[in-house]
Coordinates of C-alpha atoms in Angstrom, one line a residue:
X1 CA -51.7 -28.3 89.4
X2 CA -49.6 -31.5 89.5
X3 CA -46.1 -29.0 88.4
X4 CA -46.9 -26.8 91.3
X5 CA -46.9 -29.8 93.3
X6 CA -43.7 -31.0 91.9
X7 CA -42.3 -27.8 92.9
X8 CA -43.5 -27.8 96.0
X9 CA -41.6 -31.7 96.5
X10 CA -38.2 -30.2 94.9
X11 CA -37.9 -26.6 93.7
X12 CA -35.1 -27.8 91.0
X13 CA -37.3 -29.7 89.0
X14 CA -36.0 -28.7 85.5
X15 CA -39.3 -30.3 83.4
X16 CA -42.0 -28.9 86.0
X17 CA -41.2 -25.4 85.5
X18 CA -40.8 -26.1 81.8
X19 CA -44.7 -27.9 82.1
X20 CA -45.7 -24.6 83.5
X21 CA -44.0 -21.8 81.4
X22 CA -45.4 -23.9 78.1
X23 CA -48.8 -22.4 79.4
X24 CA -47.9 -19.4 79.4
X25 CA -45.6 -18.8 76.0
X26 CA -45.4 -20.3 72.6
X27 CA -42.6 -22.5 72.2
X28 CA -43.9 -24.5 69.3
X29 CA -47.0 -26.5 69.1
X30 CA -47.6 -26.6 72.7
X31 CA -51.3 -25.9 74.2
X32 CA -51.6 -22.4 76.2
X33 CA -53.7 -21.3 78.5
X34 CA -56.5 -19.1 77.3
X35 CA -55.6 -15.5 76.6
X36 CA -57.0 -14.1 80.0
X37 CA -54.9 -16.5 81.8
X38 CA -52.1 -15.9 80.0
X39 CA -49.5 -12.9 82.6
X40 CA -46.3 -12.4 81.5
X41 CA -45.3 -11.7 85.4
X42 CA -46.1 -15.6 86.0
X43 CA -44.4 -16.4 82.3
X44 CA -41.2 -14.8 83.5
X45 CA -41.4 -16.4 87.0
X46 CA -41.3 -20.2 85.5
X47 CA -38.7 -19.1 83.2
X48 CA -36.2 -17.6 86.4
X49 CA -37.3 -21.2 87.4
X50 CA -35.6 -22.6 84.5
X51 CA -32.7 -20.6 84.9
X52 CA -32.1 -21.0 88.3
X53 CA -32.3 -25.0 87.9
X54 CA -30.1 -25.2 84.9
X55 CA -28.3 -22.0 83.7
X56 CA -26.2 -24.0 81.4
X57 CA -29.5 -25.2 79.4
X58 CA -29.6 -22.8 75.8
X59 CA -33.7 -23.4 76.4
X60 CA -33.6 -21.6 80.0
X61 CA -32.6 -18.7 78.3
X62 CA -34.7 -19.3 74.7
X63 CA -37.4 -19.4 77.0
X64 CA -37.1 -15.7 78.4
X65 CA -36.3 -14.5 74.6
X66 CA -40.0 -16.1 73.5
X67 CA -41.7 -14.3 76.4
X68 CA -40.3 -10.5 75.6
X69 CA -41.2 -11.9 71.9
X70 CA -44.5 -13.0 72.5
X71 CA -44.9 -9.4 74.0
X72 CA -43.6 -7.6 71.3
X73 CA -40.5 -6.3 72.9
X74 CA -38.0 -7.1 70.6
X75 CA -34.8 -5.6 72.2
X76 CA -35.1 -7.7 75.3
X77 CA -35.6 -10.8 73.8
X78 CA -32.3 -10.2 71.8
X79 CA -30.8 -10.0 74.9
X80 CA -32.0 -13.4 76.4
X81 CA -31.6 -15.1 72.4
X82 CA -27.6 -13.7 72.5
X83 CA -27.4 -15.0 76.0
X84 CA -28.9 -18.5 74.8
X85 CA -26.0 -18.3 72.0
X86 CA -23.2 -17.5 74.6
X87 CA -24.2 -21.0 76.4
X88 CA -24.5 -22.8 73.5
X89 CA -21.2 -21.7 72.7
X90 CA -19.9 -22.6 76.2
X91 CA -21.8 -26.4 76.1
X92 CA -20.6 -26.8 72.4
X93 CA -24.9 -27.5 72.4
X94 CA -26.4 -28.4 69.0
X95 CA -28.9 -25.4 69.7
X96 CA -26.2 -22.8 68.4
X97 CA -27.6 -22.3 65.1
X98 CA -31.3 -21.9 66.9
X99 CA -29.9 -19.2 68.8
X100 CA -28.8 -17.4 65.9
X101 CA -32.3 -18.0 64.0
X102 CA -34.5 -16.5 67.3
X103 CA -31.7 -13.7 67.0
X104 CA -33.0 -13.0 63.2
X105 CA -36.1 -13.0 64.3
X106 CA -36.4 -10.3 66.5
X107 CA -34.0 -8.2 63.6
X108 CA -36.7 -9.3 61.2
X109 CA -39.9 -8.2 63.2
X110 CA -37.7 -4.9 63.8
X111 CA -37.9 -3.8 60.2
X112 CA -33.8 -4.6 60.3
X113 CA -34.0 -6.8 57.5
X114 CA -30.6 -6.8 56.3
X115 CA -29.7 -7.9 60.1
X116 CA -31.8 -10.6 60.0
X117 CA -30.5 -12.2 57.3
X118 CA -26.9 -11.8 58.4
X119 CA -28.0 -13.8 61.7
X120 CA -30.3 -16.4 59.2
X121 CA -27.6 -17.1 57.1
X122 CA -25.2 -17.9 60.7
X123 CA -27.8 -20.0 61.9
X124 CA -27.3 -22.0 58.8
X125 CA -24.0 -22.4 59.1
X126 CA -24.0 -23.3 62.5
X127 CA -26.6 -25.8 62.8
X128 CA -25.7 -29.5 61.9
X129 CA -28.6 -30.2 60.1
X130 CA -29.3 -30.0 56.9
X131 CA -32.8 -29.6 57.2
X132 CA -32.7 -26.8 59.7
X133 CA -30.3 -25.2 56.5
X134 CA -32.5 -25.2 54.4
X135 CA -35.4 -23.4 56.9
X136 CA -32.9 -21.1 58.1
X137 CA -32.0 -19.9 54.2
X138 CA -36.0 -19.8 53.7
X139 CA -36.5 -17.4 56.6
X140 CA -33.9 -15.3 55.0
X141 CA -35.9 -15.6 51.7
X142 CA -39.3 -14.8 53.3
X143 CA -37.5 -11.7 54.8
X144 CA -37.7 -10.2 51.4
X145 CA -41.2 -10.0 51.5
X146 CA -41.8 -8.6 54.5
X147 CA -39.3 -6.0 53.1
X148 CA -41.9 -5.8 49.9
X149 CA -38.5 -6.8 48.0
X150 CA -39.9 -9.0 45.6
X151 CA -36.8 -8.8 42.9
X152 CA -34.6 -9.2 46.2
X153 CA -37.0 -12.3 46.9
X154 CA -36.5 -13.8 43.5
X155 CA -32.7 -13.6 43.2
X156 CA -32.1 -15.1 46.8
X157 CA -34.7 -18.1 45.8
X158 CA -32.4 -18.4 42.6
X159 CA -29.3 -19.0 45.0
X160 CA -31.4 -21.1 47.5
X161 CA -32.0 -23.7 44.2
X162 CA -28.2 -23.6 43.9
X163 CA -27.8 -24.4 47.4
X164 CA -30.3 -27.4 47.8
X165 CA -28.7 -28.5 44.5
X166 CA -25.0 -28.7 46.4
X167 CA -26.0 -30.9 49.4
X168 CA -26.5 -34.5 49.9
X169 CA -30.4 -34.5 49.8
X170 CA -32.6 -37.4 48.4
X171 CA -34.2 -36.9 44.8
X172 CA -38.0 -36.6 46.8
X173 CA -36.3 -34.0 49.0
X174 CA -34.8 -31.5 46.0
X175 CA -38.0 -32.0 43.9
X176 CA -40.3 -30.7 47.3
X177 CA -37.3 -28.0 48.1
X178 CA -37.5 -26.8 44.4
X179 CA -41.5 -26.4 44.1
X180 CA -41.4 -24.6 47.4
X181 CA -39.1 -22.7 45.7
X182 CA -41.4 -22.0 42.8
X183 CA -44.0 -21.5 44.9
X184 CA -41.9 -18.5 46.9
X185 CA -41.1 -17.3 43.6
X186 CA -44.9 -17.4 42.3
X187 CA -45.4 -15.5 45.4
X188 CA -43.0 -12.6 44.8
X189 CA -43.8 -12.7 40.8
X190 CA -47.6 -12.4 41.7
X191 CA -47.0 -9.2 44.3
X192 CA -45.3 -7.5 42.0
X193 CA -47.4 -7.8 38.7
X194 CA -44.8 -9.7 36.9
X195 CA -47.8 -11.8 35.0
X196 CA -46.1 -13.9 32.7
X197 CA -43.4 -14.7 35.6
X198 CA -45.6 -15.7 38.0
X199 CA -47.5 -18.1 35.4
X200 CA -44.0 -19.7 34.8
X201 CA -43.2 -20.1 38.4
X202 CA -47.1 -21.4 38.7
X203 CA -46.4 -24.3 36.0
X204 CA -42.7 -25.4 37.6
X205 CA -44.4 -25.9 40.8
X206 CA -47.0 -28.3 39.4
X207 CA -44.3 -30.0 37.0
X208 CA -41.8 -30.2 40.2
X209 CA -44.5 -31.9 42.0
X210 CA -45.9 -34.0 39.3
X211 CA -42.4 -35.5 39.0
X212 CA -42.3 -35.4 42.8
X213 CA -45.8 -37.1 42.8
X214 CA -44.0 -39.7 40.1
X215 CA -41.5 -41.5 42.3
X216 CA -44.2 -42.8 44.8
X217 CA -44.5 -46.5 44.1
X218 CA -47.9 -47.4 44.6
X219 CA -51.1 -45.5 42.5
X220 CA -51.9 -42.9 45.9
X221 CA -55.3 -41.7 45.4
X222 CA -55.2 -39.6 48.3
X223 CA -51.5 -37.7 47.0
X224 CA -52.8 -37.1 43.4
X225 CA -56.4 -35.7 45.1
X226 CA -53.6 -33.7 47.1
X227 CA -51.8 -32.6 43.9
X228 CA -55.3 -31.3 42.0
X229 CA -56.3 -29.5 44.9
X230 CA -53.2 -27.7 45.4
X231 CA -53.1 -27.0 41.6
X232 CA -56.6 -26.0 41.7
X233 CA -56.0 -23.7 44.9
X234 CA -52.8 -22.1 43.6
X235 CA -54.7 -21.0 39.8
X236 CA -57.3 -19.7 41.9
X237 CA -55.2 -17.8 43.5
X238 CA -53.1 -16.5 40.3
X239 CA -56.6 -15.4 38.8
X240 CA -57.5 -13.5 41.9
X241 CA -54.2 -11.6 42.4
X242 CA -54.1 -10.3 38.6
X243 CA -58.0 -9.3 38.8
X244 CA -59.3 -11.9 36.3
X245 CA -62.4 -12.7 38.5
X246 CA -64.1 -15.2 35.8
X247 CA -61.2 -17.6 35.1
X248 CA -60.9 -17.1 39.2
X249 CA -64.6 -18.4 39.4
X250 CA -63.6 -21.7 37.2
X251 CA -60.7 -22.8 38.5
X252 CA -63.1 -22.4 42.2
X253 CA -65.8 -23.8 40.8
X254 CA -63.2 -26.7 40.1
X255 CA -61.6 -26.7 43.4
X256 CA -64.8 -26.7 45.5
X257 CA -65.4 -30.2 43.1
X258 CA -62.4 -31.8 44.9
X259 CA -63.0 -30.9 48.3
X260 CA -67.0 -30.5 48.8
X261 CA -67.1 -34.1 49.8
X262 CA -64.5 -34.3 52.3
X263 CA -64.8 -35.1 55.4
X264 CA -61.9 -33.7 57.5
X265 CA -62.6 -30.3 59.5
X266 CA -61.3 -27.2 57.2
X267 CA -61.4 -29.1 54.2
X268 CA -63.7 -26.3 52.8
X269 CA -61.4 -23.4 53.9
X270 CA -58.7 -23.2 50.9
X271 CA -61.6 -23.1 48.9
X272 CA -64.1 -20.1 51.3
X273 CA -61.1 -17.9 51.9
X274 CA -60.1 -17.7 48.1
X275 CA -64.0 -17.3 47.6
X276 CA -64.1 -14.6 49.6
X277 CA -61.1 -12.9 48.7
X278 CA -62.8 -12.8 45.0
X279 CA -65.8 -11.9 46.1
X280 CA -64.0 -8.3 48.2
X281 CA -62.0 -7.4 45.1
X282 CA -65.2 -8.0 43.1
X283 CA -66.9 -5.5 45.4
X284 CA -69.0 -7.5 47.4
X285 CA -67.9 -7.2 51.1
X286 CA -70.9 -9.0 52.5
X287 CA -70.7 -12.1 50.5
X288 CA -66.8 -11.6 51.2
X289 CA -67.5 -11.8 55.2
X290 CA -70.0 -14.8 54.3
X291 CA -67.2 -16.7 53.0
X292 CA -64.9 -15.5 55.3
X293 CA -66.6 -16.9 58.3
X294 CA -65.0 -19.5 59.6
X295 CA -61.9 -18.7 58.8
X296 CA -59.7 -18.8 61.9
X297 CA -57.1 -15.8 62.3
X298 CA -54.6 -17.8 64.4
X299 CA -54.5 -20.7 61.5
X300 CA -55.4 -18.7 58.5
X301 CA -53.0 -15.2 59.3
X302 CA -52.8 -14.7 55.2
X303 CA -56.8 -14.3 54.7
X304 CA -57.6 -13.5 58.4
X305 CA -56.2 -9.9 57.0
X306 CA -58.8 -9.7 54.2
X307 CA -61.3 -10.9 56.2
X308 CA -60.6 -7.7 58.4
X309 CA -61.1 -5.6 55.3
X310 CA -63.7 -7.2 54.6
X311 CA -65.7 -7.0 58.0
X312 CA -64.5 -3.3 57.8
X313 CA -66.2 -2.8 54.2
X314 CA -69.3 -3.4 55.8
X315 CA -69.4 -1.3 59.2
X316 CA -67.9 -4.1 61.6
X317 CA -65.1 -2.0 62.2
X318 CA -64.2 -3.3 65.9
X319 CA -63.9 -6.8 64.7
X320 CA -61.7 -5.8 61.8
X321 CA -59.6 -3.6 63.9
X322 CA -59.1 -6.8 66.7
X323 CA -57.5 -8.9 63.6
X324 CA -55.7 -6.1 62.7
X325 CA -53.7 -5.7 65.6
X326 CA -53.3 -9.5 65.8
X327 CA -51.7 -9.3 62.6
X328 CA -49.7 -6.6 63.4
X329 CA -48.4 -8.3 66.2
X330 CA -47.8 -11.5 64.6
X331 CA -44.2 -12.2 65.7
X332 CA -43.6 -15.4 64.0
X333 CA -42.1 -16.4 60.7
X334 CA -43.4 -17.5 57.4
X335 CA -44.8 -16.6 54.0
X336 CA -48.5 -15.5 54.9
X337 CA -47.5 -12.9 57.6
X338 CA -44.9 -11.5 55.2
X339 CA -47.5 -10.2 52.9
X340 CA -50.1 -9.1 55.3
X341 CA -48.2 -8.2 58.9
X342 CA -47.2 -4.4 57.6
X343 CA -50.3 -3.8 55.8
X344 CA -51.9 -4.7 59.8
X345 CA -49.3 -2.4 61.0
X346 CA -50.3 0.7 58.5
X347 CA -54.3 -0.4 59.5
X348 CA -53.6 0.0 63.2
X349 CA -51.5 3.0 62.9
X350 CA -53.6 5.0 61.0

């Protein structure tokens, strides 16, 4: 290995051991080895590497926070996360409010919820960025659902509008914020049977990103296809989550007309794992698995969960349990684990 070799040359080389650790631990986007390679001895190793070459680097230390984190062990990478904080601090480095954000984190995937979004809403205040704001106050949002908080969810989504409304963002920018927004909302609406809600929150998304849509200057083709499908994606869904399995079956029938003919990898699974989530609440676990099929749990961690159910509803009970516990140890933030990462717990735990 051309790092090892490096290393072997000069043992301080900073980006070498970073080349190596990136194997070995998600630190966003990067290409791992393959599980059985994977040793969190070697992981831990690189990362004293990092240390040891640059102590005053906030990364060193993120580093050996996304290791304990990648192996579940939440109170150790709090330690390495505050230490990361202390530096940044110390440097006056831009990565304070990141260090507050992987602090959250590991609150967050400890059931502390209220802690998390103490250390969210610090991150946002610390970081310089605007954009990294408004992620930071999403997290906090999203941390409502993984609490099963949905009203809680609503009302901090309300005050999230108010606060892309105070900063200096373009008028593209608050139009995308506020259908996220909506789409949160239709979200927490949707989980907790508020039908008429979640219809509203449904039709301010697509009038949010029709006006969105709007601004662009020339007649995009592929951004309105984008639009339809989304619209198309997101009634399918609304149909599916309030048991009304024929209007479901139309609105599919409508979105499988936009994307059949596409030729991009995955452009068929928005339209399968919907399918398939009909088909298990319909009562048809085989078709569901059918559907279900190529449906990836690493990019898919929403439906990867009732694919499990639905491998389980017909006797494939090992498979099911193996996403499961993926799913259950799912230490990374957004929207489709909230919903699905406790119900993974409760499945592995019996």
């Amino acid at each position: 290995d051309n790092y090892e070799k490096a290393l072997d040359i000069n043992s301080r080389q900073y980006l070498a051991w970073s080349g190596l650790v990136k194997h070995q631990v998600t630190v966003g986007g990067n290409t791992m080895l393959p599980k059985n390679k994977q040793s969190k001895k070697l992981a831990l190793k690189y990362a004293n590497g990092l240390v040891k070459t640059r102590p005053e680097a906030p990364f060193s230390y993120q580093i050996k926070g996304n290791i304990e984190r990648q192996y579940s062990n939440m109170e150790a990478a709090r330690v390495q996360y505050q230490k990361m904080i202390e530096v940044a601090e110390e440097t006056k480095s831009t990565s304070l409010g990141a260090g507050y954000n992987l602090v959250a984190h590991t609150y967050l995937f400890s059931g502390d919820y209220q802690k998390s979004r103490e250390n969210y809403e610090m991150a946002a205040s610390r970081s310089p960025s605007k954009y990294s704001k408004i992620a930071y106050w999403e997290f906090g949002v999203w941390s409502y659902l993984y609490e099963n908080d949905y009203d809680g969810a609503v009302k901090a989504l309300d005050e999230l509008d108010q606060k892309v409304d105070d900063k200096n963002y373009s008028e593209s920018e608050i139009l995308n914020y506020k259908a996220n927004n909506q789409f949160t909302k239709f979200i927490a609406h949707s989980y907790n049977q508020n039908k008429s809600e979640a219809y509203d929150a449904l039709q301010a998304n697509w009038r949010l990103r029709e006006e969105r849509l709007s601004l662009n200057e020339s007649d995009d083709e592929v951004s309105q296809r984008n639009y339809d499908t989304f619209n198309a994606w997101m009634e399918s869904w609304y149909y599916i989550l309030f048991a009304e399995y024929g209007e479901a079956q139309k609105s599919l029938r409508r979105l499988y007309s936009l994307v059949k003919d596409l030729q991009s990898p995955g452009s068929l699974d928005g339209y399968n794992s919907l399918s398939g989530m009909a088909s298990l609440f319909s009562g048809d676990a085989k078709k569901a698995v059918s559907y279900f099929e190529n449906i990836e749990k690493e990019n898919n961690v929403y439906f990867a969960y009732f694919k499990a159910l639905a491998l389980e509803g017909v006797g494939e009970n090992e498979k099911a349990q193996e996403i499961f516990t993926f799913l259950a140890n799912w230490n990374f933030q957004g929207w489709q684990p909230a919903l699905v990462r406790g119900l993974a717990q409760d499945k592995v735990n019996g």
